[in-house]
PDB file of C-alpha atoms in Angstrom:
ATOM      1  CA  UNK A   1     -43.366 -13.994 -16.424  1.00 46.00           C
ATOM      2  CA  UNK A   2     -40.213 -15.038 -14.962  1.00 44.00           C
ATOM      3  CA  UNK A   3     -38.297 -12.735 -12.267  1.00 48.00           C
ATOM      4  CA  UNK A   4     -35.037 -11.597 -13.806  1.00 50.00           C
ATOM      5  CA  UNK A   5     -31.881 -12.834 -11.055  1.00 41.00           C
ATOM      6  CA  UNK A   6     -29.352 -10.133 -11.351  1.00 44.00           C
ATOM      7  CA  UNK A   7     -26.095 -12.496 -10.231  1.00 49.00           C
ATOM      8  CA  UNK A   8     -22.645 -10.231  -9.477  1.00 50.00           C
ATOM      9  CA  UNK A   9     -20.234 -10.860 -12.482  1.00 53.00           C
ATOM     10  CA  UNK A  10     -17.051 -10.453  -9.489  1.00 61.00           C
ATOM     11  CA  UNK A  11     -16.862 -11.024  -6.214  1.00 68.00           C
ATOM     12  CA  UNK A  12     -14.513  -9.666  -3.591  1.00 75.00           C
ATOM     13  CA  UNK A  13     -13.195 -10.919  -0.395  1.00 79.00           C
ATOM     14  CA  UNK A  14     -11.964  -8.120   1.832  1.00 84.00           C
ATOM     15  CA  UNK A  15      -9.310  -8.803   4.798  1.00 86.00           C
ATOM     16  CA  UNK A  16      -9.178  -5.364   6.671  1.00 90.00           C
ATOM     17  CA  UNK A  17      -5.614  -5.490   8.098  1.00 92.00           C
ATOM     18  CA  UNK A  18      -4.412  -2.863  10.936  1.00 92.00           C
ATOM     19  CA  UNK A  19      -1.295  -1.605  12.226  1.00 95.00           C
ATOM     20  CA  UNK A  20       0.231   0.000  15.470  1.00 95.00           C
ATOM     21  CA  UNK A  21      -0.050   3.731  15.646  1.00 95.00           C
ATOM     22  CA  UNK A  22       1.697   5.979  17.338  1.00 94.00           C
ATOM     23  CA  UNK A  23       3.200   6.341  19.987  1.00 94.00           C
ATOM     24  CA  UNK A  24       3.546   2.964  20.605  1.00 94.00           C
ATOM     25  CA  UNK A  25       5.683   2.176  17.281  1.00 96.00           C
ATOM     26  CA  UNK A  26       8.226   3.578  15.190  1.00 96.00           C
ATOM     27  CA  UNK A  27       9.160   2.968  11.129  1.00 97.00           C
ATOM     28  CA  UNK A  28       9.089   0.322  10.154  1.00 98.00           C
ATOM     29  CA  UNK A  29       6.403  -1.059  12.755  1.00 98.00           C
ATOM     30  CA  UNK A  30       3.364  -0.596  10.280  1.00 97.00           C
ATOM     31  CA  UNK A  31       4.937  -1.968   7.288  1.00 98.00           C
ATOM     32  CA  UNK A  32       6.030  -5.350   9.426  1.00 97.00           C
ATOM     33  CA  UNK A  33       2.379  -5.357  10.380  1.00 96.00           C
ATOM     34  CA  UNK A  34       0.661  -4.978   7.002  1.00 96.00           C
ATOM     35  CA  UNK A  35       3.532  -7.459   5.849  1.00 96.00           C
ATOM     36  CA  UNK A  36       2.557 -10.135   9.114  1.00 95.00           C
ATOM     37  CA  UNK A  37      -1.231  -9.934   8.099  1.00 94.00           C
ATOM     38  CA  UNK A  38      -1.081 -10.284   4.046  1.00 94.00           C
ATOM     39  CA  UNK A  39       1.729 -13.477   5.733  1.00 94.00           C
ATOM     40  CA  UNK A  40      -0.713 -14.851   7.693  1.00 92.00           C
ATOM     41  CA  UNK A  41      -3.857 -14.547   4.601  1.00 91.00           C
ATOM     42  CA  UNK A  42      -1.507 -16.442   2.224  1.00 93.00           C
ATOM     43  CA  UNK A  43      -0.835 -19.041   5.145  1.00 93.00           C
ATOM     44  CA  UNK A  44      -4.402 -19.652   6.764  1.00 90.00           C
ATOM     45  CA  UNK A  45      -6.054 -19.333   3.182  1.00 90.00           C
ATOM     46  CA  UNK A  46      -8.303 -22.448   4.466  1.00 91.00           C
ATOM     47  CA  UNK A  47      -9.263 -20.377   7.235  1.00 88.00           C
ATOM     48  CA  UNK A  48     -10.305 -17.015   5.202  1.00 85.00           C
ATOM     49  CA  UNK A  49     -12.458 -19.400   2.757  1.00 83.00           C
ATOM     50  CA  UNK A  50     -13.949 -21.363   5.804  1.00 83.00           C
ATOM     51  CA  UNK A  51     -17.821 -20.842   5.583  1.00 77.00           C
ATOM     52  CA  UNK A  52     -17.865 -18.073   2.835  1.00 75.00           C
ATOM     53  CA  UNK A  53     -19.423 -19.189  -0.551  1.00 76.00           C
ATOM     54  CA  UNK A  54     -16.689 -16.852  -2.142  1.00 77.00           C
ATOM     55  CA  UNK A  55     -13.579 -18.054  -2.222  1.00 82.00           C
ATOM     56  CA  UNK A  56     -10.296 -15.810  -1.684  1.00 85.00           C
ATOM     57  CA  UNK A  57      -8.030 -16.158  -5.192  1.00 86.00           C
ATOM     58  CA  UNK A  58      -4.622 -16.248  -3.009  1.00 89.00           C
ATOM     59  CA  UNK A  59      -2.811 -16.352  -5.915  1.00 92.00           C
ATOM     60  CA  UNK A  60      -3.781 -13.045  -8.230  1.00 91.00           C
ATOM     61  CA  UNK A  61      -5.053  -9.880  -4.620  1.00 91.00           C
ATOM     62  CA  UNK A  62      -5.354  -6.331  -4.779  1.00 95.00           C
ATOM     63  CA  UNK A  63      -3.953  -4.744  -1.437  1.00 96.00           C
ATOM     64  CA  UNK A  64      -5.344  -1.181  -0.783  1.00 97.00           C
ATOM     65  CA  UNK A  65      -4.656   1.719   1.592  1.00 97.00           C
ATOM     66  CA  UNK A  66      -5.919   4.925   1.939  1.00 96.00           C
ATOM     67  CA  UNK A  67      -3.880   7.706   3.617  1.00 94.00           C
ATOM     68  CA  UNK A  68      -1.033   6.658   6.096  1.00 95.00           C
ATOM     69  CA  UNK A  69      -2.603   3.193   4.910  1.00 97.00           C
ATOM     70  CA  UNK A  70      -1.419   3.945   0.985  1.00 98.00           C
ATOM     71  CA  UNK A  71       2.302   4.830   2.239  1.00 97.00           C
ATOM     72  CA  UNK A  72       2.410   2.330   4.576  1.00 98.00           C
ATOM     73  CA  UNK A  73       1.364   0.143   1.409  1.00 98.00           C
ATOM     74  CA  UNK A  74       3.786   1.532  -0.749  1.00 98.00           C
ATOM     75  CA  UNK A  75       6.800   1.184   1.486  1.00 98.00           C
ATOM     76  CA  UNK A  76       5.965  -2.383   1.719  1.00 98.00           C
ATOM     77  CA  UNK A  77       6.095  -2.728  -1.900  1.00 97.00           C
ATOM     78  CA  UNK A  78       9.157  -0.809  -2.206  1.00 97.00           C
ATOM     79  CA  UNK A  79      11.237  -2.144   0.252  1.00 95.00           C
ATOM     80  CA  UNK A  80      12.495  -5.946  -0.786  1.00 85.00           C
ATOM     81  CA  UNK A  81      13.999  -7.042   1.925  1.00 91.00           C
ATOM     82  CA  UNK A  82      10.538  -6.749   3.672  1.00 95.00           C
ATOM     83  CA  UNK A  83       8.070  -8.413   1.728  1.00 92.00           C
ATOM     84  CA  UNK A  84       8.272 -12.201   1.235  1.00 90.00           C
ATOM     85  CA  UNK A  85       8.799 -14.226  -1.598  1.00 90.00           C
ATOM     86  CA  UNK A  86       6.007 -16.278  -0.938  1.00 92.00           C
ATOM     87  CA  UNK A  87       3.586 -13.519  -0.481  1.00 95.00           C
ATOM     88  CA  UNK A  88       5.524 -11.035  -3.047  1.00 94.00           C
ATOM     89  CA  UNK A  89       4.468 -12.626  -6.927  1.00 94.00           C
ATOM     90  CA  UNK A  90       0.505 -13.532  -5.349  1.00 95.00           C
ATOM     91  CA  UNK A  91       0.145  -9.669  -5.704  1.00 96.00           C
ATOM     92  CA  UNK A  92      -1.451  -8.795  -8.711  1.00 96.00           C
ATOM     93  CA  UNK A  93      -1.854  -4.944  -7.846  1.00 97.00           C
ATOM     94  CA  UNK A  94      -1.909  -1.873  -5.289  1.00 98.00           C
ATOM     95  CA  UNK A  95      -4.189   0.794  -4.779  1.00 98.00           C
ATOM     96  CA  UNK A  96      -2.875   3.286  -3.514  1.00 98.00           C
ATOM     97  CA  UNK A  97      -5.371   6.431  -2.246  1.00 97.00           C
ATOM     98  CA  UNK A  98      -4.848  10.029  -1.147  1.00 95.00           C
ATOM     99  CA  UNK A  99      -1.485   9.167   0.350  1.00 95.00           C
ATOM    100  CA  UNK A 100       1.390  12.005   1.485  1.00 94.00           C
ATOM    101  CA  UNK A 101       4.527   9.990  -0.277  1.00 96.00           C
ATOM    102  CA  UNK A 102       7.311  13.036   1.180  1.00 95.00           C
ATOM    103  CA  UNK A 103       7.445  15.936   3.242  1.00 93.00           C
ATOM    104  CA  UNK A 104       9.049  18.440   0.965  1.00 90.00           C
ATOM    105  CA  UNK A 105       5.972  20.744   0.784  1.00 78.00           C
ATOM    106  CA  UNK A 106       4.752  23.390   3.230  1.00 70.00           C
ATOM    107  CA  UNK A 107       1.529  22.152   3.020  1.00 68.00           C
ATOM    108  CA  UNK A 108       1.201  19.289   4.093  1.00 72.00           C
ATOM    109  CA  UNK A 109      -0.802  18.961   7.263  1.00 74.00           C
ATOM    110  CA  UNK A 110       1.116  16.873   9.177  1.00 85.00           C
ATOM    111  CA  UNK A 111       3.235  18.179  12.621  1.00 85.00           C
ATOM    112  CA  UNK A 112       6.766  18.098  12.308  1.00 87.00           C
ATOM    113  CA  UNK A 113       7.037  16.161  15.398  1.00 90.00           C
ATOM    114  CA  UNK A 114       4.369  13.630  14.273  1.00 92.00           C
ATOM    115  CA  UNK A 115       6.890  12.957  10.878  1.00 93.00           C
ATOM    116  CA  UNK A 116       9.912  12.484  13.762  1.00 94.00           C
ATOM    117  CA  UNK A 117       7.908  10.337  16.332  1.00 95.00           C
ATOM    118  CA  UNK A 118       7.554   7.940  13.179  1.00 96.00           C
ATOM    119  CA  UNK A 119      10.435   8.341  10.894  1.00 97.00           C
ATOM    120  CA  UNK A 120      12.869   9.434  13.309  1.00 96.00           C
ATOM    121  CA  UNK A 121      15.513  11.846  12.538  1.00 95.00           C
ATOM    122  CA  UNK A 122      15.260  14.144   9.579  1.00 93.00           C
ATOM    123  CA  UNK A 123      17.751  12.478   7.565  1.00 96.00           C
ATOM    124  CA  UNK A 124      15.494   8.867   8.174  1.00 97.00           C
ATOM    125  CA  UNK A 125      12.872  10.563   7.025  1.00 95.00           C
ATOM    126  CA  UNK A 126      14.286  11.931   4.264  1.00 95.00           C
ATOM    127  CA  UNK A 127      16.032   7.967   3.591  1.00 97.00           C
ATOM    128  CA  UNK A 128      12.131   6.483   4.622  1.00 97.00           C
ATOM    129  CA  UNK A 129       9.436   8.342   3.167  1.00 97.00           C
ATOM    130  CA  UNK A 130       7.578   6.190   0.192  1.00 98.00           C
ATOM    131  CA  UNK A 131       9.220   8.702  -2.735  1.00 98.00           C
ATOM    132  CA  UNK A 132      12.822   8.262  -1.381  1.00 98.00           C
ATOM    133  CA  UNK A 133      11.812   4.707  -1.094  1.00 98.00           C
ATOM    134  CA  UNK A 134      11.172   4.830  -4.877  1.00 98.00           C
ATOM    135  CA  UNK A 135      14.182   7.081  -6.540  1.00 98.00           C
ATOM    136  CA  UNK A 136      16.242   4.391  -4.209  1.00 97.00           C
ATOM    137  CA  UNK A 137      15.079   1.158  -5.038  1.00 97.00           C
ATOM    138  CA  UNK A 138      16.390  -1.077  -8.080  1.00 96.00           C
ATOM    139  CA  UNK A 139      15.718  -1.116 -11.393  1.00 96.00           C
ATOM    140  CA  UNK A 140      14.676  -5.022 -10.987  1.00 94.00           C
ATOM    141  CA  UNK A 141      12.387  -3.578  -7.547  1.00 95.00           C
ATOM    142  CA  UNK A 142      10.649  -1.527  -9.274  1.00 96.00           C
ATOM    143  CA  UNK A 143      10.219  -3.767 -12.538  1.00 95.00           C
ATOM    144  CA  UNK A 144       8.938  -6.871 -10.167  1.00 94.00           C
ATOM    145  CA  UNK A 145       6.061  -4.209  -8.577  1.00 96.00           C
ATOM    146  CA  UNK A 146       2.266  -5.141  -9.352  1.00 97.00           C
ATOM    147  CA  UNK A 147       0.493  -2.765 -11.237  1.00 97.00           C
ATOM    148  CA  UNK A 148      -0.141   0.043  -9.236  1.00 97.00           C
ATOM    149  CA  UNK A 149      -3.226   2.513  -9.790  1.00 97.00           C
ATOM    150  CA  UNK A 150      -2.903   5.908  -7.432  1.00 97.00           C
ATOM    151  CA  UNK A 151      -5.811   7.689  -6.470  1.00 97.00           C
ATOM    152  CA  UNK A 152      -6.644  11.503  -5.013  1.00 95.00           C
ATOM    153  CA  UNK A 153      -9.218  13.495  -4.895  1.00 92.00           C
ATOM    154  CA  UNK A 154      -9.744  16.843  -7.008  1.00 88.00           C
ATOM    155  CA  UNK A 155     -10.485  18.430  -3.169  1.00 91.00           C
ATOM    156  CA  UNK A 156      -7.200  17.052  -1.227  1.00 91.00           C
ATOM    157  CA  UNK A 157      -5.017  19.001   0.499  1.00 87.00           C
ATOM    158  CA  UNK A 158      -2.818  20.497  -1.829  1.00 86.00           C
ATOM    159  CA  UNK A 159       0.256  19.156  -0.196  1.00 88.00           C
ATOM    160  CA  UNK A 160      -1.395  15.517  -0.782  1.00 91.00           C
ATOM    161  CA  UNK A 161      -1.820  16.766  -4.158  1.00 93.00           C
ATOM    162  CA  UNK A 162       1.291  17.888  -4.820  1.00 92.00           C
ATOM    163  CA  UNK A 163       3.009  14.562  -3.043  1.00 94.00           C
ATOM    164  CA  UNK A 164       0.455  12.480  -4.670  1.00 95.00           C
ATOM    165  CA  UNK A 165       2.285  14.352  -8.438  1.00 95.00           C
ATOM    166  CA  UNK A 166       5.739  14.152  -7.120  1.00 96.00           C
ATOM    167  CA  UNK A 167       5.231  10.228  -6.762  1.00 97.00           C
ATOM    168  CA  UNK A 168       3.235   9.906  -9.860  1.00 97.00           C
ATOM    169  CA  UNK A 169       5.663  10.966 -11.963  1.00 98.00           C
ATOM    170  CA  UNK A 170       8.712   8.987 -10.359  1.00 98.00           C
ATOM    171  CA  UNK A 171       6.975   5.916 -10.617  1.00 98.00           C
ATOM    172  CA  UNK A 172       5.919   6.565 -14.436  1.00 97.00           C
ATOM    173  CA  UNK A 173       9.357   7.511 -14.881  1.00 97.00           C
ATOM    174  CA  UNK A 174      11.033   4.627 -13.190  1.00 97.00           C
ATOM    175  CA  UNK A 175       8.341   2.245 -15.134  1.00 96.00           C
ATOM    176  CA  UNK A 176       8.632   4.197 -18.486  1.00 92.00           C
ATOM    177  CA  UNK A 177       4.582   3.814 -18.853  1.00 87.00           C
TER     178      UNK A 177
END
């Protein structure tokens, strides 16, 4: 009797990208960060692949974040000006997870002076946060984005939940899907 090999039908390389925090940073500081690091993947592909026997597709990633991760993800996708061209069409989708996309609830568990040491004043934050960045952007932005697939728990905050809804249904309304 022969063994049975149980080979992986996919296989995932994973880049784990940070950003500054606070205090030492202010919007947009993440989003240039995340932006610099997916940069620097599509330009030192050789280097990623270098002694891996799975080799990055650089032409057709996923980018992920989870919390400030997802918004700081999401602002990078919705603001144009940011994101190069180079890097812009290799991205084939975002996952987006358990992010807080505005402020407007009383829920959300987030200080009021954390939101301003970031944002800035209320009226950036208003301008800033990922849902403004939406209900802002073009119709051609936000026709160009990769397929994005949001994610949140049934046991989130309800102000994440509620943010989480707010941004689902602008971006299904802005798609039409």
């Amino acid at each position: 009797m022969h063994p049975i090999v149980s080979r992986p039908l996919h296989r995932f390389v994973t880049v784990i990208a940070d950003y500054r925090l606070l205090p030492d940073m202010k919007f947009p500081d993440p989003v240039i960060d995340i932006r610099d690091a997916t940069s620097w993947v599509v330009g030192h592909i050789d280097e990623v692949n270098a002694d891996v026997d799975v080799k990055a597709d650089i032409e057709n990633f996923f980018i992920m974040g989870h919390s400030a991760g997802a918004a700081i993800v999401a602002s990078l996708l919705l603001m144009p000006s940011v994101l190069s061209e180079e890097v812009k069409p290799r991205i084939r989708g975002a996952i987006l997870m358990a992010a807080v996309y505005h402020f407007d609830t009383k829920v959300v568990d987030i200080p009021p002076p954390t939101i301003s040491a970031y944002y800035g004043p209320p009226e950036d934050v208003k301008k800033n946060v990922p849902l403004s960045l939406l209900n802002q952007a073009s119709d051609e932005a936000v026709r160009s984005l990769p397929d994005v697939m949001l994610v949140v728990s049934e046991f989130e905050a309800p102000g994440v939940l509620e943010s989480h809804g707010d941004f689902r249904k602008a971006l299904q309304g802005r798609l039409g899907k």
